[in-house]
Every structure is written in structure tokens, then in C-alpha cells.
Amino acid sequence: MSEIKPYERFECAPGLRLQAHERLAELHYANINRRLDRLEEMMERLEKRLWLTVYGVVAVILAQAFQSFLVAVP
């Protein structure tokens, strides 16, 4: 006799729109995450430069203090 066929899936306009929207949202999130990663890397480099500048200024101040101490003490 005949077998009962299960329902065949077919693509419809609302389903395709939903899939397209999900794919677009996924691309947006991936792009945002990539931009955030780049921003974090740039912030880390900026922080390293800032600390290097701070340590440089402190080193100059200490060197000047040490030099003035050497001049004051014969």
C-alpha cells in the first residue's frame, strides 16, 4: 500500500526574511566584536606608552634631585 509521506519542508518568504535577518545580525555582532578587539589592543598599547612616559618623567625628576644632591654635598 502507500506510505504516508512526512511533510516536506519548503521555503517561504517570511522564513527567508527571518534567516536573512539572523545572518545579518550575526555579521553585525562579528563586526562589532572585531572592532572591540582592535580597540582593546589600541588601548593596551596606549596604556603601555602612558606608563613609559610616567616612568620617564619620574626618572628625570629623580636624576635631577640626585644631581642637585651631589652638587650640594662636597
Short mmCIF file of N, CA and C in Angstrom, two decimals:
data_model
loop_
_atom_site.label_atom_id
_atom_site.label_comp_id
_atom_site.label_asym_id
_atom_site.label_seq_id
_atom_site.Cartn_x
_atom_site.Cartn_y
_atom_site.Cartn_z
N MET A 1 0.81 -1.16 0.00
CA MET A 1 0.00 0.00 0.00
C MET A 1 0.88 1.25 0.00
N SER A 2 0.30 2.36 0.20
CA SER A 2 1.09 3.59 0.11
C SER A 2 1.57 4.01 1.49
N GLU A 3 2.77 4.53 1.50
CA GLU A 3 3.32 5.02 2.76
C GLU A 3 2.92 6.47 2.95
N ILE A 4 2.77 6.84 4.19
CA ILE A 4 2.44 8.24 4.50
C ILE A 4 3.73 9.04 4.46
N LYS A 5 3.75 10.05 3.63
CA LYS A 5 4.94 10.89 3.50
C LYS A 5 4.90 11.97 4.56
N PRO A 6 6.03 12.21 5.20
CA PRO A 6 6.05 13.34 6.14
C PRO A 6 5.98 14.65 5.36
N TYR A 7 5.63 15.68 6.07
CA TYR A 7 5.51 16.97 5.41
C TYR A 7 6.86 17.39 4.86
N GLU A 8 6.85 17.86 3.65
CA GLU A 8 8.08 18.33 3.03
C GLU A 8 8.30 19.78 3.42
N ARG A 9 9.54 20.10 3.69
CA ARG A 9 9.85 21.49 4.05
C ARG A 9 9.93 22.31 2.77
N PHE A 10 9.44 23.48 2.84
CA PHE A 10 9.55 24.38 1.71
C PHE A 10 9.91 25.76 2.23
N GLU A 11 10.54 26.51 1.38
CA GLU A 11 10.98 27.84 1.77
C GLU A 11 9.90 28.85 1.42
N CYS A 12 9.62 29.71 2.39
CA CYS A 12 8.61 30.73 2.15
C CYS A 12 9.24 32.09 2.42
N ALA A 13 8.62 33.12 1.97
CA ALA A 13 9.18 34.47 2.08
C ALA A 13 9.43 34.89 3.53
N PRO A 14 8.49 34.71 4.46
CA PRO A 14 8.78 35.12 5.84
C PRO A 14 9.95 34.34 6.45
N GLY A 15 10.03 33.06 6.13
CA GLY A 15 11.14 32.25 6.65
C GLY A 15 12.47 32.71 6.08
N LEU A 16 12.49 33.03 4.81
CA LEU A 16 13.72 33.51 4.18
C LEU A 16 14.12 34.87 4.75
N ARG A 17 13.13 35.72 5.00
CA ARG A 17 13.44 37.03 5.59
C ARG A 17 14.02 36.88 6.98
N LEU A 18 13.46 35.96 7.75
CA LEU A 18 13.97 35.72 9.09
C LEU A 18 15.40 35.19 9.05
N GLN A 19 15.67 34.25 8.17
CA GLN A 19 17.03 33.73 8.03
C GLN A 19 18.00 34.83 7.60
N ALA A 20 17.58 35.66 6.67
CA ALA A 20 18.44 36.75 6.22
C ALA A 20 18.70 37.73 7.36
N HIS A 21 17.68 38.01 8.14
CA HIS A 21 17.85 38.92 9.28
C HIS A 21 18.80 38.31 10.33
N GLU A 22 18.66 37.03 10.60
CA GLU A 22 19.54 36.37 11.56
C GLU A 22 20.99 36.39 11.07
N ARG A 23 21.18 36.14 9.80
CA ARG A 23 22.54 36.16 9.22
C ARG A 23 23.12 37.57 9.29
N LEU A 24 22.33 38.57 8.99
CA LEU A 24 22.78 39.95 9.04
C LEU A 24 23.13 40.36 10.47
N ALA A 25 22.31 39.97 11.42
CA ALA A 25 22.60 40.27 12.83
C ALA A 25 23.89 39.58 13.26
N GLU A 26 24.09 38.35 12.82
CA GLU A 26 25.32 37.62 13.14
C GLU A 26 26.55 38.34 12.58
N LEU A 27 26.44 38.85 11.36
CA LEU A 27 27.54 39.59 10.75
C LEU A 27 27.82 40.89 11.51
N HIS A 28 26.76 41.56 11.94
CA HIS A 28 26.93 42.79 12.70
C HIS A 28 27.64 42.52 14.03
N TYR A 29 27.23 41.49 14.74
CA TYR A 29 27.86 41.16 16.01
C TYR A 29 29.33 40.77 15.81
N ALA A 30 29.61 40.02 14.76
CA ALA A 30 31.00 39.65 14.48
C ALA A 30 31.84 40.89 14.19
N ASN A 31 31.29 41.82 13.43
CA ASN A 31 31.99 43.06 13.11
C ASN A 31 32.21 43.90 14.37
N ILE A 32 31.21 43.99 15.21
CA ILE A 32 31.34 44.77 16.46
C ILE A 32 32.39 44.13 17.36
N ASN A 33 32.39 42.80 17.47
CA ASN A 33 33.39 42.13 18.30
C ASN A 33 34.80 42.36 17.77
N ARG A 34 34.95 42.32 16.45
CA ARG A 34 36.26 42.56 15.85
C ARG A 34 36.73 43.99 16.13
N ARG A 35 35.83 44.94 16.02
CA ARG A 35 36.19 46.33 16.32
C ARG A 35 36.53 46.52 17.79
N LEU A 36 35.78 45.88 18.68
CA LEU A 36 36.08 45.97 20.10
C LEU A 36 37.45 45.37 20.43
N ASP A 37 37.79 44.27 19.78
CA ASP A 37 39.11 43.66 19.99
C ASP A 37 40.22 44.61 19.55
N ARG A 38 40.03 45.24 18.39
CA ARG A 38 41.03 46.20 17.92
C ARG A 38 41.13 47.38 18.86
N LEU A 39 40.01 47.85 19.37
CA LEU A 39 40.00 48.98 20.29
C LEU A 39 40.72 48.62 21.60
N GLU A 40 40.49 47.41 22.10
CA GLU A 40 41.17 46.97 23.31
C GLU A 40 42.68 46.89 23.10
N GLU A 41 43.12 46.40 21.94
CA GLU A 41 44.54 46.34 21.64
C GLU A 41 45.15 47.74 21.59
N MET A 42 44.45 48.66 20.98
CA MET A 42 44.95 50.03 20.90
C MET A 42 45.01 50.67 22.28
N MET A 43 44.03 50.38 23.13
CA MET A 43 44.04 50.92 24.49
C MET A 43 45.20 50.34 25.29
N GLU A 44 45.50 49.07 25.11
CA GLU A 44 46.62 48.46 25.81
C GLU A 44 47.94 49.10 25.38
N ARG A 45 48.10 49.34 24.08
CA ARG A 45 49.32 50.00 23.61
C ARG A 45 49.43 51.40 24.16
N LEU A 46 48.30 52.12 24.20
CA LEU A 46 48.30 53.47 24.74
C LEU A 46 48.65 53.46 26.23
N GLU A 47 48.13 52.47 26.96
CA GLU A 47 48.44 52.37 28.38
C GLU A 47 49.93 52.11 28.60
N LYS A 48 50.53 51.25 27.78
CA LYS A 48 51.96 50.98 27.89
C LYS A 48 52.77 52.26 27.63
N ARG A 49 52.37 53.02 26.62
CA ARG A 49 53.06 54.27 26.33
C ARG A 49 52.90 55.27 27.47
N LEU A 50 51.73 55.31 28.05
CA LEU A 50 51.49 56.22 29.17
C LEU A 50 52.38 55.87 30.35
N TRP A 51 52.45 54.59 30.70
CA TRP A 51 53.30 54.19 31.82
C TRP A 51 54.77 54.44 31.52
N LEU A 52 55.18 54.22 30.28
CA LEU A 52 56.56 54.50 29.90
C LEU A 52 56.86 55.99 30.06
N THR A 53 55.92 56.84 29.70
CA THR A 53 56.09 58.28 29.87
C THR A 53 56.16 58.65 31.34
N VAL A 54 55.29 58.08 32.15
CA VAL A 54 55.29 58.37 33.59
C VAL A 54 56.61 57.96 34.20
N TYR A 55 57.08 56.75 33.89
CA TYR A 55 58.37 56.30 34.43
C TYR A 55 59.51 57.17 33.94
N GLY A 56 59.45 57.63 32.70
CA GLY A 56 60.49 58.52 32.18
C GLY A 56 60.53 59.84 32.93
N VAL A 57 59.37 60.43 33.18
CA VAL A 57 59.30 61.70 33.92
C VAL A 57 59.82 61.51 35.34
N VAL A 58 59.43 60.43 35.99
CA VAL A 58 59.91 60.16 37.34
C VAL A 58 61.42 59.97 37.34
N ALA A 59 61.95 59.28 36.35
CA ALA A 59 63.40 59.07 36.26
C ALA A 59 64.13 60.40 36.08
N VAL A 60 63.60 61.29 35.26
CA VAL A 60 64.23 62.60 35.06
C VAL A 60 64.21 63.39 36.36
N ILE A 61 63.09 63.39 37.06
CA ILE A 61 62.99 64.13 38.32
C ILE A 61 63.97 63.58 39.35
N LEU A 62 64.04 62.26 39.45
CA LEU A 62 64.99 61.65 40.40
C LEU A 62 66.43 61.94 40.00
N ALA A 63 66.73 61.92 38.72
CA ALA A 63 68.09 62.22 38.28
C ALA A 63 68.46 63.66 38.61
N GLN A 64 67.55 64.59 38.41
CA GLN A 64 67.82 65.99 38.76
C GLN A 64 67.99 66.15 40.27
N ALA A 65 67.19 65.46 41.06
CA ALA A 65 67.32 65.54 42.52
C ALA A 65 68.66 64.97 42.96
N PHE A 66 69.05 63.84 42.37
CA PHE A 66 70.33 63.23 42.72
C PHE A 66 71.50 64.13 42.31
N GLN A 67 71.37 64.75 41.13
CA GLN A 67 72.42 65.65 40.65
C GLN A 67 72.54 66.88 41.56
N SER A 68 71.42 67.45 41.97
CA SER A 68 71.47 68.60 42.86
C SER A 68 72.02 68.19 44.23
N PHE A 69 71.75 66.98 44.66
CA PHE A 69 72.30 66.49 45.92
C PHE A 69 73.81 66.35 45.83
N LEU A 70 74.30 65.87 44.70
CA LEU A 70 75.74 65.74 44.52
C LEU A 70 76.44 67.10 44.47
N VAL A 71 75.78 68.10 43.91
CA VAL A 71 76.36 69.43 43.82
C VAL A 71 76.38 70.07 45.22
N ALA A 72 75.37 69.84 46.02
CA ALA A 72 75.25 70.46 47.34
C ALA A 72 76.24 69.85 48.33
N VAL A 73 76.53 68.56 48.21
CA VAL A 73 77.42 67.89 49.15
C VAL A 73 78.82 67.79 48.50
N PRO A 74 79.82 68.48 49.12
CA PRO A 74 81.17 68.44 48.51
C PRO A 74 81.91 67.15 48.73
#
